[in-house]
JSON list of C-alpha atoms in Angstrom, two decimals:
[
{"chain": "A", "resi": 121, "resn": "MET", "atom": "CA", "xyz": [7.15, 0.31, 27.58]},
{"chain": "A", "resi": 122, "resn": "LEU", "atom": "CA", "xyz": [7.30, 1.94, 24.01]},
{"chain": "A", "resi": 123, "resn": "GLY", "atom": "CA", "xyz": [6.10, 5.18, 24.94]},
{"chain": "A", "resi": 124, "resn": "GLU", "atom": "CA", "xyz": [7.91, 8.37, 24.35]},
{"chain": "A", "resi": 125, "resn": "ASP", "atom": "CA", "xyz": [10.00, 8.33, 27.61]},
{"chain": "A", "resi": 126, "resn": "GLU", "atom": "CA", "xyz": [13.62, 8.05, 28.70]},
{"chain": "A", "resi": 127, "resn": "ASP", "atom": "CA", "xyz": [13.60, 4.22, 28.61]},
{"chain": "A", "resi": 128, "resn": "THR", "atom": "CA", "xyz": [12.22, 4.01, 25.13]},
{"chain": "A", "resi": 129, "resn": "ALA", "atom": "CA", "xyz": [15.87, 3.60, 23.41]},
{"chain": "A", "resi": 130, "resn": "MET", "atom": "CA", "xyz": [16.93, 1.01, 26.02]},
{"chain": "A", "resi": 131, "resn": "VAL", "atom": "CA", "xyz": [13.77, -1.12, 25.19]},
{"chain": "A", "resi": 132, "resn": "MET", "atom": "CA", "xyz": [14.30, -0.62, 21.47]},
{"chain": "A", "resi": 133, "resn": "ALA", "atom": "CA", "xyz": [17.69, -2.22, 21.66]},
{"chain": "A", "resi": 134, "resn": "ASP", "atom": "CA", "xyz": [16.70, -4.97, 23.69]},
{"chain": "A", "resi": 135, "resn": "ASP", "atom": "CA", "xyz": [17.04, -8.27, 21.61]},
{"chain": "A", "resi": 136, "resn": "GLU", "atom": "CA", "xyz": [14.38, -10.14, 23.33]},
{"chain": "A", "resi": 137, "resn": "VAL", "atom": "CA", "xyz": [11.91, -7.28, 23.13]},
{"chain": "A", "resi": 138, "resn": "ARG", "atom": "CA", "xyz": [12.59, -7.03, 19.41]},
{"chain": "A", "resi": 139, "resn": "SER", "atom": "CA", "xyz": [12.11, -10.73, 18.93]},
{"chain": "A", "resi": 140, "resn": "ALA", "atom": "CA", "xyz": [8.85, -10.75, 20.91]},
{"chain": "A", "resi": 141, "resn": "ILE", "atom": "CA", "xyz": [7.64, -7.94, 18.63]},
{"chain": "A", "resi": 142, "resn": "VAL", "atom": "CA", "xyz": [8.43, -9.82, 15.44]},
{"chain": "A", "resi": 143, "resn": "MET", "atom": "CA", "xyz": [6.58, -12.81, 16.94]},
{"chain": "A", "resi": 144, "resn": "GLY", "atom": "CA", "xyz": [3.72, -10.59, 17.85]},
{"chain": "A", "resi": 145, "resn": "VAL", "atom": "CA", "xyz": [3.39, -9.26, 14.50]},
{"chain": "A", "resi": 146, "resn": "SER", "atom": "CA", "xyz": [2.88, -12.51, 13.00]},
{"chain": "A", "resi": 147, "resn": "LYS", "atom": "CA", "xyz": [0.22, -13.41, 15.43]},
{"chain": "A", "resi": 148, "resn": "ILE", "atom": "CA", "xyz": [-1.67, -10.07, 14.99]},
{"chain": "A", "resi": 149, "resn": "PHE", "atom": "CA", "xyz": [-1.62, -10.68, 11.26]},
{"chain": "A", "resi": 150, "resn": "CYS", "atom": "CA", "xyz": [-2.89, -14.19, 11.59]},
{"chain": "A", "resi": 151, "resn": "LEU", "atom": "CA", "xyz": [-5.69, -13.26, 13.74]},
{"chain": "A", "resi": 152, "resn": "PHE", "atom": "CA", "xyz": [-6.49, -10.32, 11.51]},
{"chain": "A", "resi": 153, "resn": "GLU", "atom": "CA", "xyz": [-6.57, -12.58, 8.47]},
{"chain": "A", "resi": 154, "resn": "MET", "atom": "CA", "xyz": [-8.77, -15.12, 10.38]},
{"chain": "A", "resi": 155, "resn": "ASP", "atom": "CA", "xyz": [-11.27, -12.50, 11.44]},
{"chain": "A", "resi": 156, "resn": "LEU", "atom": "CA", "xyz": [-11.17, -10.97, 7.97]},
{"chain": "A", "resi": 157, "resn": "SER", "atom": "CA", "xyz": [-11.95, -14.14, 6.20]},
{"chain": "A", "resi": 158, "resn": "SER", "atom": "CA", "xyz": [-14.78, -14.95, 8.79]},
{"chain": "A", "resi": 159, "resn": "LEU", "atom": "CA", "xyz": [-16.64, -11.80, 7.67]},
{"chain": "A", "resi": 160, "resn": "LEU", "atom": "CA", "xyz": [-17.85, -13.66, 4.54]},
{"chain": "A", "resi": 161, "resn": "LEU", "atom": "CA", "xyz": [-19.52, -16.09, 6.81]},
{"chain": "A", "resi": 162, "resn": "ASP", "atom": "CA", "xyz": [-21.25, -13.68, 8.95]},
{"chain": "A", "resi": 163, "resn": "PRO", "atom": "CA", "xyz": [-24.88, -13.41, 8.00]},
{"chain": "A", "resi": 164, "resn": "ASP", "atom": "CA", "xyz": [-25.23, -9.87, 9.26]},
{"chain": "A", "resi": 165, "resn": "LEU", "atom": "CA", "xyz": [-22.23, -7.89, 8.05]},
{"chain": "A", "resi": 166, "resn": "GLU", "atom": "CA", "xyz": [-23.89, -4.59, 9.26]},
{"chain": "A", "resi": 167, "resn": "SER", "atom": "CA", "xyz": [-24.15, -5.81, 13.06]},
{"chain": "A", "resi": 168, "resn": "GLU", "atom": "CA", "xyz": [-22.34, -4.04, 15.74]},
{"chain": "A", "resi": 169, "resn": "ALA", "atom": "CA", "xyz": [-20.41, -7.32, 16.72]},
{"chain": "A", "resi": 170, "resn": "ALA", "atom": "CA", "xyz": [-19.04, -7.97, 13.17]},
{"chain": "A", "resi": 171, "resn": "HIS", "atom": "CA", "xyz": [-17.72, -4.10, 12.88]},
{"chain": "A", "resi": 172, "resn": "LYS", "atom": "CA", "xyz": [-16.26, -4.29, 16.45]},
{"chain": "A", "resi": 173, "resn": "ARG", "atom": "CA", "xyz": [-14.35, -7.46, 15.84]},
{"chain": "A", "resi": 174, "resn": "ILE", "atom": "CA", "xyz": [-12.65, -6.36, 12.82]},
{"chain": "A", "resi": 175, "resn": "SER", "atom": "CA", "xyz": [-12.02, -2.74, 14.09]},
{"chain": "A", "resi": 176, "resn": "LEU", "atom": "CA", "xyz": [-10.24, -4.19, 16.89]},
{"chain": "A", "resi": 177, "resn": "ARG", "atom": "CA", "xyz": [-7.86, -6.03, 14.68]},
{"chain": "A", "resi": 178, "resn": "VAL", "atom": "CA", "xyz": [-7.22, -3.11, 12.32]},
{"chain": "A", "resi": 179, "resn": "ALA", "atom": "CA", "xyz": [-6.54, -1.03, 15.45]},
{"chain": "A", "resi": 180, "resn": "ASP", "atom": "CA", "xyz": [-3.90, -3.74, 16.43]},
{"chain": "A", "resi": 181, "resn": "LEU", "atom": "CA", "xyz": [-2.24, -3.43, 13.04]},
{"chain": "A", "resi": 182, "resn": "GLU", "atom": "CA", "xyz": [-2.22, 0.49, 13.20]},
{"chain": "A", "resi": 183, "resn": "TRP", "atom": "CA", "xyz": [-0.54, 0.37, 16.63]},
{"chain": "A", "resi": 184, "resn": "MET", "atom": "CA", "xyz": [2.01, -2.37, 15.55]},
{"chain": "A", "resi": 185, "resn": "CYS", "atom": "CA", "xyz": [2.75, -0.30, 12.53]},
{"chain": "A", "resi": 186, "resn": "ASN", "atom": "CA", "xyz": [3.54, 2.76, 14.68]},
{"chain": "A", "resi": 187, "resn": "VAL", "atom": "CA", "xyz": [5.58, 0.51, 17.04]},
{"chain": "A", "resi": 188, "resn": "LEU", "atom": "CA", "xyz": [7.79, -1.03, 14.38]},
{"chain": "A", "resi": 189, "resn": "ILE", "atom": "CA", "xyz": [8.59, 2.22, 12.76]},
{"chain": "A", "resi": 190, "resn": "LYS", "atom": "CA", "xyz": [10.08, 3.48, 15.92]},
{"chain": "A", "resi": 191, "resn": "MET", "atom": "CA", "xyz": [12.04, 0.04, 16.23]},
{"chain": "A", "resi": 192, "resn": "ASP", "atom": "CA", "xyz": [13.32, -0.01, 12.75]},
{"chain": "A", "resi": 193, "resn": "LEU", "atom": "CA", "xyz": [11.36, -3.31, 12.20]},
{"chain": "A", "resi": 194, "resn": "MET", "atom": "CA", "xyz": [8.93, -1.85, 9.61]},
{"chain": "A", "resi": 195, "resn": "LYS", "atom": "CA", "xyz": [10.27, -4.36, 7.06]},
{"chain": "A", "resi": 196, "resn": "ASN", "atom": "CA", "xyz": [8.58, -7.01, 9.01]},
{"chain": "A", "resi": 197, "resn": "PHE", "atom": "CA", "xyz": [5.28, -5.32, 8.61]},
{"chain": "A", "resi": 198, "resn": "VAL", "atom": "CA", "xyz": [5.83, -4.62, 4.92]},
{"chain": "A", "resi": 199, "resn": "SER", "atom": "CA", "xyz": [6.61, -8.30, 4.13]},
{"chain": "A", "resi": 200, "resn": "ASN", "atom": "CA", "xyz": [3.53, -9.55, 6.11]},
{"chain": "A", "resi": 201, "resn": "TRP", "atom": "CA", "xyz": [1.12, -6.96, 4.45]},
{"chain": "A", "resi": 202, "resn": "THR", "atom": "CA", "xyz": [2.55, -7.75, 0.95]},
{"chain": "A", "resi": 203, "resn": "ALA", "atom": "CA", "xyz": [2.06, -11.55, 1.49]},
{"chain": "A", "resi": 204, "resn": "ILE", "atom": "CA", "xyz": [-1.63, -11.16, 2.60]},
{"chain": "A", "resi": 205, "resn": "SER", "atom": "CA", "xyz": [-2.51, -8.16, 0.32]},
{"chain": "A", "resi": 206, "resn": "LYS", "atom": "CA", "xyz": [-4.15, -10.35, -2.45]},
{"chain": "A", "resi": 207, "resn": "ARG", "atom": "CA", "xyz": [-6.21, -12.08, 0.21]},
{"chain": "A", "resi": 208, "resn": "ILE", "atom": "CA", "xyz": [-7.30, -9.01, 1.74]},
{"chain": "A", "resi": 209, "resn": "LEU", "atom": "CA", "xyz": [-8.62, -7.39, -1.35]},
{"chain": "A", "resi": 210, "resn": "ALA", "atom": "CA", "xyz": [-10.27, -10.94, -2.28]},
{"chain": "A", "resi": 211, "resn": "VAL", "atom": "CA", "xyz": [-12.42, -10.40, 0.91]},
{"chain": "A", "resi": 212, "resn": "ILE", "atom": "CA", "xyz": [-13.09, -6.60, 0.87]},
{"chain": "A", "resi": 213, "resn": "GLU", "atom": "CA", "xyz": [-14.03, -6.78, -2.74]},
{"chain": "A", "resi": 214, "resn": "ASP", "atom": "CA", "xyz": [-16.22, -9.61, -2.45]},
{"chain": "A", "resi": 215, "resn": "LYS", "atom": "CA", "xyz": [-20.06, -8.99, -3.34]},
{"chain": "A", "resi": 216, "resn": "LYS", "atom": "CA", "xyz": [-21.09, -9.57, -0.01]},
{"chain": "A", "resi": 217, "resn": "LEU", "atom": "CA", "xyz": [-19.29, -6.42, 1.31]},
{"chain": "A", "resi": 218, "resn": "ASP", "atom": "CA", "xyz": [-20.23, -4.37, -1.62]},
{"chain": "A", "resi": 219, "resn": "GLN", "atom": "CA", "xyz": [-22.26, -1.62, 0.15]},
{"chain": "A", "resi": 220, "resn": "VAL", "atom": "CA", "xyz": [-20.95, -2.27, 3.65]},
{"chain": "A", "resi": 221, "resn": "MET", "atom": "CA", "xyz": [-17.69, -1.96, 5.61]},
{"chain": "A", "resi": 222, "resn": "TRP", "atom": "CA", "xyz": [-16.73, 1.35, 4.29]},
{"chain": "A", "resi": 223, "resn": "GLY", "atom": "CA", "xyz": [-14.55, 2.00, 7.25]},
{"chain": "A", "resi": 224, "resn": "LEU", "atom": "CA", "xyz": [-12.81, -1.30, 6.83]},
{"chain": "A", "resi": 225, "resn": "LYS", "atom": "CA", "xyz": [-12.08, -0.35, 3.06]},
{"chain": "A", "resi": 226, "resn": "ALA", "atom": "CA", "xyz": [-10.84, 3.04, 3.94]},
{"chain": "A", "resi": 227, "resn": "LYS", "atom": "CA", "xyz": [-8.43, 1.70, 6.61]},
{"chain": "A", "resi": 228, "resn": "MET", "atom": "CA", "xyz": [-6.81, -0.75, 4.48]},
{"chain": "A", "resi": 229, "resn": "ILE", "atom": "CA", "xyz": [-6.13, 2.01, 2.03]},
{"chain": "A", "resi": 230, "resn": "GLU", "atom": "CA", "xyz": [-4.76, 3.92, 5.13]},
{"chain": "A", "resi": 231, "resn": "VAL", "atom": "CA", "xyz": [-2.57, 1.04, 6.22]},
{"chain": "A", "resi": 232, "resn": "THR", "atom": "CA", "xyz": [-1.33, 0.50, 2.61]},
{"chain": "A", "resi": 233, "resn": "GLY", "atom": "CA", "xyz": [-0.47, 4.11, 2.38]},
{"chain": "A", "resi": 234, "resn": "LYS", "atom": "CA", "xyz": [1.96, 3.78, 5.45]},
{"chain": "A", "resi": 235, "resn": "VAL", "atom": "CA", "xyz": [3.35, 0.68, 3.90]},
{"chain": "A", "resi": 236, "resn": "LEU", "atom": "CA", "xyz": [3.80, 2.50, 0.53]},
{"chain": "A", "resi": 237, "resn": "GLU", "atom": "CA", "xyz": [5.59, 5.34, 2.17]},
{"chain": "A", "resi": 238, "resn": "ALA", "atom": "CA", "xyz": [7.95, 3.25, 4.12]},
{"chain": "A", "resi": 239, "resn": "VAL", "atom": "CA", "xyz": [9.10, 1.41, 0.93]},
{"chain": "A", "resi": 240, "resn": "GLY", "atom": "CA", "xyz": [8.73, 4.39, -1.66]},
{"chain": "A", "resi": 241, "resn": "TYR", "atom": "CA", "xyz": [11.00, 6.66, 0.41]},
{"chain": "A", "resi": 242, "resn": "GLY", "atom": "CA", "xyz": [13.59, 4.15, 0.95]},
{"chain": "A", "resi": 243, "resn": "ASN", "atom": "CA", "xyz": [13.05, 3.62, 4.90]},
{"chain": "A", "resi": 244, "resn": "VAL", "atom": "CA", "xyz": [12.46, 0.07, 4.24]},
{"chain": "A", "resi": 245, "resn": "ILE", "atom": "CA", "xyz": [14.45, -1.88, 1.53]},
{"chain": "A", "resi": 246, "resn": "VAL", "atom": "CA", "xyz": [12.75, -4.74, -0.09]},
{"chain": "A", "resi": 247, "resn": "PRO", "atom": "CA", "xyz": [13.27, -6.67, -3.33]},
{"chain": "A", "resi": 248, "resn": "ALA", "atom": "CA", "xyz": [11.94, -5.34, -6.67]},
{"chain": "A", "resi": 249, "resn": "LEU", "atom": "CA", "xyz": [9.50, -8.22, -6.93]},
{"chain": "A", "resi": 250, "resn": "CYS", "atom": "CA", "xyz": [7.92, -7.07, -3.62]},
{"chain": "A", "resi": 251, "resn": "ARG", "atom": "CA", "xyz": [7.55, -3.54, -4.72]},
{"chain": "A", "resi": 252, "resn": "VAL", "atom": "CA", "xyz": [6.04, -4.63, -7.97]},
{"chain": "A", "resi": 253, "resn": "GLN", "atom": "CA", "xyz": [3.55, -6.71, -6.32]},
{"chain": "A", "resi": 254, "resn": "LEU", "atom": "CA", "xyz": [2.71, -3.82, -3.70]},
{"chain": "A", "resi": 255, "resn": "LEU", "atom": "CA", "xyz": [1.74, -1.61, -6.58]},
{"chain": "A", "resi": 256, "resn": "LYS", "atom": "CA", "xyz": [0.13, -3.88, -8.98]},
{"chain": "A", "resi": 257, "resn": "THR", "atom": "CA", "xyz": [-2.07, -5.13, -6.12]},
{"chain": "A", "resi": 258, "resn": "TRP", "atom": "CA", "xyz": [-3.00, -1.86, -4.46]},
{"chain": "A", "resi": 259, "resn": "LEU", "atom": "CA", "xyz": [-2.86, 0.69, -7.28]},
{"chain": "A", "resi": 260, "resn": "PRO", "atom": "CA", "xyz": [-6.09, -0.49, -9.09]},
{"chain": "A", "resi": 261, "resn": "TYR", "atom": "CA", "xyz": [-7.94, -0.71, -5.75]},
{"chain": "A", "resi": 262, "resn": "VAL", "atom": "CA", "xyz": [-6.92, 2.79, -4.52]},
{"chain": "A", "resi": 263, "resn": "ARG", "atom": "CA", "xyz": [-7.69, 4.20, -8.01]},
{"chain": "A", "resi": 264, "resn": "LYS", "atom": "CA", "xyz": [-11.13, 2.55, -7.94]},
{"chain": "A", "resi": 265, "resn": "MET", "atom": "CA", "xyz": [-12.17, 3.47, -4.38]},
{"chain": "A", "resi": 266, "resn": "LYS", "atom": "CA", "xyz": [-11.44, 7.16, -4.19]},
{"chain": "A", "resi": 267, "resn": "PRO", "atom": "CA", "xyz": [-13.97, 8.21, -6.50]},
{"chain": "A", "resi": 268, "resn": "ILE", "atom": "CA", "xyz": [-16.43, 5.96, -4.88]},
{"chain": "A", "resi": 269, "resn": "LEU", "atom": "CA", "xyz": [-15.57, 7.25, -1.37]},
{"chain": "A", "resi": 270, "resn": "ASP", "atom": "CA", "xyz": [-15.81, 10.83, -2.62]},
{"chain": "A", "resi": 271, "resn": "SER", "atom": "CA", "xyz": [-19.15, 10.23, -4.26]},
{"chain": "A", "resi": 272, "resn": "LYS", "atom": "CA", "xyz": [-20.62, 8.80, -1.07]},
{"chain": "A", "resi": 273, "resn": "ALA", "atom": "CA", "xyz": [-19.32, 11.70, 0.98]},
{"chain": "A", "resi": 274, "resn": "THR", "atom": "CA", "xyz": [-21.00, 13.98, -1.48]},
{"chain": "A", "resi": 275, "resn": "GLU", "atom": "CA", "xyz": [-24.38, 11.91, -1.36]},
{"chain": "A", "resi": 276, "resn": "GLU", "atom": "CA", "xyz": [-24.61, 10.99, 2.33]},
{"chain": "A", "resi": 277, "resn": "ILE", "atom": "CA", "xyz": [-24.21, 13.90, 4.78]},
{"chain": "A", "resi": 278, "resn": "GLY", "atom": "CA", "xyz": [-21.72, 12.97, 7.59]},
{"chain": "A", "resi": 279, "resn": "PHE", "atom": "CA", "xyz": [-19.99, 10.14, 5.74]},
{"chain": "A", "resi": 280, "resn": "PRO", "atom": "CA", "xyz": [-16.95, 9.70, 7.66]},
{"chain": "A", "resi": 281, "resn": "TYR", "atom": "CA", "xyz": [-14.71, 7.77, 5.40]},
{"chain": "A", "resi": 282, "resn": "LYS", "atom": "CA", "xyz": [-13.45, 9.95, 2.64]},
{"chain": "A", "resi": 283, "resn": "MET", "atom": "CA", "xyz": [-9.84, 10.11, 1.97]},
{"chain": "A", "resi": 284, "resn": "ASP", "atom": "CA", "xyz": [-8.45, 13.17, 3.25]},
{"chain": "A", "resi": 285, "resn": "GLU", "atom": "CA", "xyz": [-6.09, 15.33, 1.08]},
{"chain": "A", "resi": 286, "resn": "ASP", "atom": "CA", "xyz": [-2.97, 14.73, 3.12]},
{"chain": "A", "resi": 287, "resn": "MET", "atom": "CA", "xyz": [-3.34, 10.91, 2.84]},
{"chain": "A", "resi": 288, "resn": "CYS", "atom": "CA", "xyz": [-4.23, 11.36, -0.80]},
{"chain": "A", "resi": 289, "resn": "GLN", "atom": "CA", "xyz": [-0.98, 13.24, -1.41]},
{"chain": "A", "resi": 290, "resn": "ASN", "atom": "CA", "xyz": [1.13, 10.94, 0.74]},
{"chain": "A", "resi": 291, "resn": "ILE", "atom": "CA", "xyz": [-0.02, 7.87, -1.04]},
{"chain": "A", "resi": 292, "resn": "GLU", "atom": "CA", "xyz": [0.41, 9.52, -4.50]},
{"chain": "A", "resi": 293, "resn": "GLY", "atom": "CA", "xyz": [3.89, 10.78, -3.65]},
{"chain": "A", "resi": 294, "resn": "SER", "atom": "CA", "xyz": [4.87, 7.47, -2.28]},
{"chain": "A", "resi": 295, "resn": "MET", "atom": "CA", "xyz": [3.51, 5.50, -5.59]},
{"chain": "A", "resi": 296, "resn": "VAL", "atom": "CA", "xyz": [5.47, 7.88, -7.85]},
{"chain": "A", "resi": 297, "resn": "SER", "atom": "CA", "xyz": [8.53, 7.31, -5.80]},
{"chain": "A", "resi": 298, "resn": "LEU", "atom": "CA", "xyz": [7.96, 3.50, -5.72]},
{"chain": "A", "resi": 299, "resn": "VAL", "atom": "CA", "xyz": [7.42, 3.47, -9.44]},
{"chain": "A", "resi": 300, "resn": "LEU", "atom": "CA", "xyz": [10.86, 5.08, -10.05]},
{"chain": "A", "resi": 301, "resn": "THR", "atom": "CA", "xyz": [12.76, 2.47, -8.04]},
{"chain": "A", "resi": 302, "resn": "LEU", "atom": "CA", "xyz": [11.56, -0.37, -10.24]},
{"chain": "A", "resi": 303, "resn": "PRO", "atom": "CA", "xyz": [13.31, -1.87, -13.24]},
{"chain": "A", "resi": 304, "resn": "SER", "atom": "CA", "xyz": [12.54, -0.21, -16.61]},
{"chain": "A", "resi": 305, "resn": "ASN", "atom": "CA", "xyz": [10.34, -3.08, -17.88]},
{"chain": "A", "resi": 306, "resn": "ASP", "atom": "CA", "xyz": [8.18, -3.09, -14.49]},
{"chain": "A", "resi": 307, "resn": "GLN", "atom": "CA", "xyz": [7.85, 0.51, -14.52]},
{"chain": "A", "resi": 308, "resn": "ALA", "atom": "CA", "xyz": [6.40, 0.21, -18.29]},
{"chain": "A", "resi": 309, "resn": "ASP", "atom": "CA", "xyz": [3.87, -2.28, -17.31]},
{"chain": "A", "resi": 310, "resn": "ILE", "atom": "CA", "xyz": [2.47, -0.50, -14.40]},
{"chain": "A", "resi": 311, "resn": "LEU", "atom": "CA", "xyz": [2.33, 2.84, -16.39]},
{"chain": "A", "resi": 312, "resn": "ALA", "atom": "CA", "xyz": [0.83, 1.21, -19.25]},
{"chain": "A", "resi": 313, "resn": "ASP", "atom": "CA", "xyz": [-1.97, -0.20, -16.99]},
{"chain": "A", "resi": 314, "resn": "TRP", "atom": "CA", "xyz": [-2.40, 3.19, -15.28]},
{"chain": "A", "resi": 315, "resn": "ILE", "atom": "CA", "xyz": [-2.76, 5.07, -18.64]},
{"chain": "A", "resi": 316, "resn": "LYS", "atom": "CA", "xyz": [-5.55, 2.49, -19.57]},
{"chain": "A", "resi": 317, "resn": "GLY", "atom": "CA", "xyz": [-7.42, 3.19, -16.32]},
{"chain": "A", "resi": 318, "resn": "GLU", "atom": "CA", "xyz": [-10.70, 5.07, -16.40]},
{"chain": "A", "resi": 319, "resn": "GLU", "atom": "CA", "xyz": [-9.52, 6.89, -13.51]},
{"chain": "A", "resi": 320, "resn": "VAL", "atom": "CA", "xyz": [-6.10, 8.45, -14.48]},
{"chain": "A", "resi": 321, "resn": "GLN", "atom": "CA", "xyz": [-6.82, 11.53, -12.40]},
{"chain": "A", "resi": 322, "resn": "TYR", "atom": "CA", "xyz": [-5.83, 9.81, -9.12]},
{"chain": "A", "resi": 323, "resn": "PRO", "atom": "CA", "xyz": [-3.23, 8.68, -8.34]},
{"chain": "A", "resi": 324, "resn": "ASP", "atom": "CA", "xyz": [-1.39, 11.09, -10.71]},
{"chain": "A", "resi": 325, "resn": "LEU", "atom": "CA", "xyz": [1.52, 9.20, -12.02]},
{"chain": "A", "resi": 326, "resn": "SER", "atom": "CA", "xyz": [2.37, 11.51, -14.79]},
{"chain": "A", "resi": 327, "resn": "GLU", "atom": "CA", "xyz": [5.57, 12.75, -13.07]},
{"chain": "A", "resi": 328, "resn": "ALA", "atom": "CA", "xyz": [6.87, 8.94, -13.10]},
{"chain": "A", "resi": 329, "resn": "PHE", "atom": "CA", "xyz": [5.84, 8.61, -16.70]},
{"chain": "A", "resi": 330, "resn": "GLU", "atom": "CA", "xyz": [7.87, 11.50, -17.67]},
{"chain": "A", "resi": 331, "resn": "VAL", "atom": "CA", "xyz": [10.87, 10.32, -15.94]},
{"chain": "A", "resi": 332, "resn": "TRP", "atom": "CA", "xyz": [10.50, 7.02, -17.43]},
{"chain": "A", "resi": 333, "resn": "CYS", "atom": "CA", "xyz": [10.10, 8.41, -20.94]},
{"chain": "A", "resi": 334, "resn": "TYR", "atom": "CA", "xyz": [13.36, 10.42, -20.42]},
{"chain": "A", "resi": 335, "resn": "ARG", "atom": "CA", "xyz": [15.34, 7.59, -19.15]},
{"chain": "A", "resi": 336, "resn": "THR", "atom": "CA", "xyz": [14.20, 5.33, -21.79]},
{"chain": "A", "resi": 337, "resn": "LYS", "atom": "CA", "xyz": [15.13, 7.92, -24.57]},
{"chain": "A", "resi": 338, "resn": "SER", "atom": "CA", "xyz": [18.50, 8.39, -23.09]},
{"chain": "A", "resi": 339, "resn": "ALA", "atom": "CA", "xyz": [19.07, 4.69, -22.75]},
{"chain": "A", "resi": 340, "resn": "LYS", "atom": "CA", "xyz": [18.17, 4.15, -26.43]},
{"chain": "A", "resi": 341, "resn": "ARG", "atom": "CA", "xyz": [20.36, 7.16, -27.48]},
{"chain": "A", "resi": 342, "resn": "ARG", "atom": "CA", "xyz": [23.32, 5.81, -25.38]},
{"chain": "A", "resi": 343, "resn": "LEU", "atom": "CA", "xyz": [22.72, 2.27, -27.04]},
{"chain": "A", "resi": 344, "resn": "MET", "atom": "CA", "xyz": [22.50, 3.89, -30.61]},
{"chain": "A", "resi": 345, "resn": "GLU", "atom": "CA", "xyz": [25.72, 6.00, -29.97]},
{"chain": "A", "resi": 346, "resn": "GLY", "atom": "CA", "xyz": [27.60, 2.87, -28.58]},
{"chain": "A", "resi": 347, "resn": "SER", "atom": "CA", "xyz": [26.58, 0.90, -31.63]},
{"chain": "A", "resi": 348, "resn": "ASP", "atom": "CA", "xyz": [27.76, 3.66, -33.97]},
{"chain": "A", "resi": 349, "resn": "SER", "atom": "CA", "xyz": [30.99, 3.86, -32.28]},
{"chain": "A", "resi": 350, "resn": "HIS", "atom": "CA", "xyz": [31.61, 0.15, -32.52]},
{"chain": "A", "resi": 351, "resn": "SER", "atom": "CA", "xyz": [30.72, 0.04, -36.18]},
{"chain": "A", "resi": 352, "resn": "ASP", "atom": "CA", "xyz": [33.30, 2.83, -36.78]},
{"chain": "A", "resi": 353, "resn": "GLY", "atom": "CA", "xyz": [35.96, 1.20, -35.06]},
{"chain": "A", "resi": 354, "resn": "SER", "atom": "CA", "xyz": [35.35, -2.01, -36.83]},
{"chain": "A", "resi": 355, "resn": "ARG", "atom": "CA", "xyz": [35.86, -0.52, -40.16]}
]
């Protein structure tokens, strides 16, 4: 029903369909979170069954993400993803998954990239608190995982989970744009953490840092000028 055909626009405009899609999103996220959490209880994380179960849930998320973009319902996906992001990382950064589930870890970055792109470029409008949470949650993880995945791709012939250049550029550009939409104090916090990081090379937020510096200097200059004008006028 949601394919590229002549009936697509009619389906997208149907309130019942849109309502069903929103309910479906909540259900898919719930099932994904349940299966993700159950990984930590699986005695054999490298088994085909474990990989297949979680891979199907991730495939559902990816499909739903593409559908919601077409229906202008991506905000629903963004809200759900932001709400469970810390719980996702709590599982995939657990010691039990330290040297397994590379495909899952790479997919989580890929899905996050779509969320960051939607928010960073203004296709989805969410509160500043949500934008800050997205960045503070995923920026450290992406920064940590890229060199790890790059290293494994170098060491292991045929390792399939290296982040490709297009995805890297999209995530970096989205993060730069997203930082610049935040209140100045939040920008300062995120950029300060980024500068302190060992892997400052990626993502490169120097453009956002330069803009923040310029805006901060301009704001201070205007404040000083306003203060001087007020002092002159009171004499």
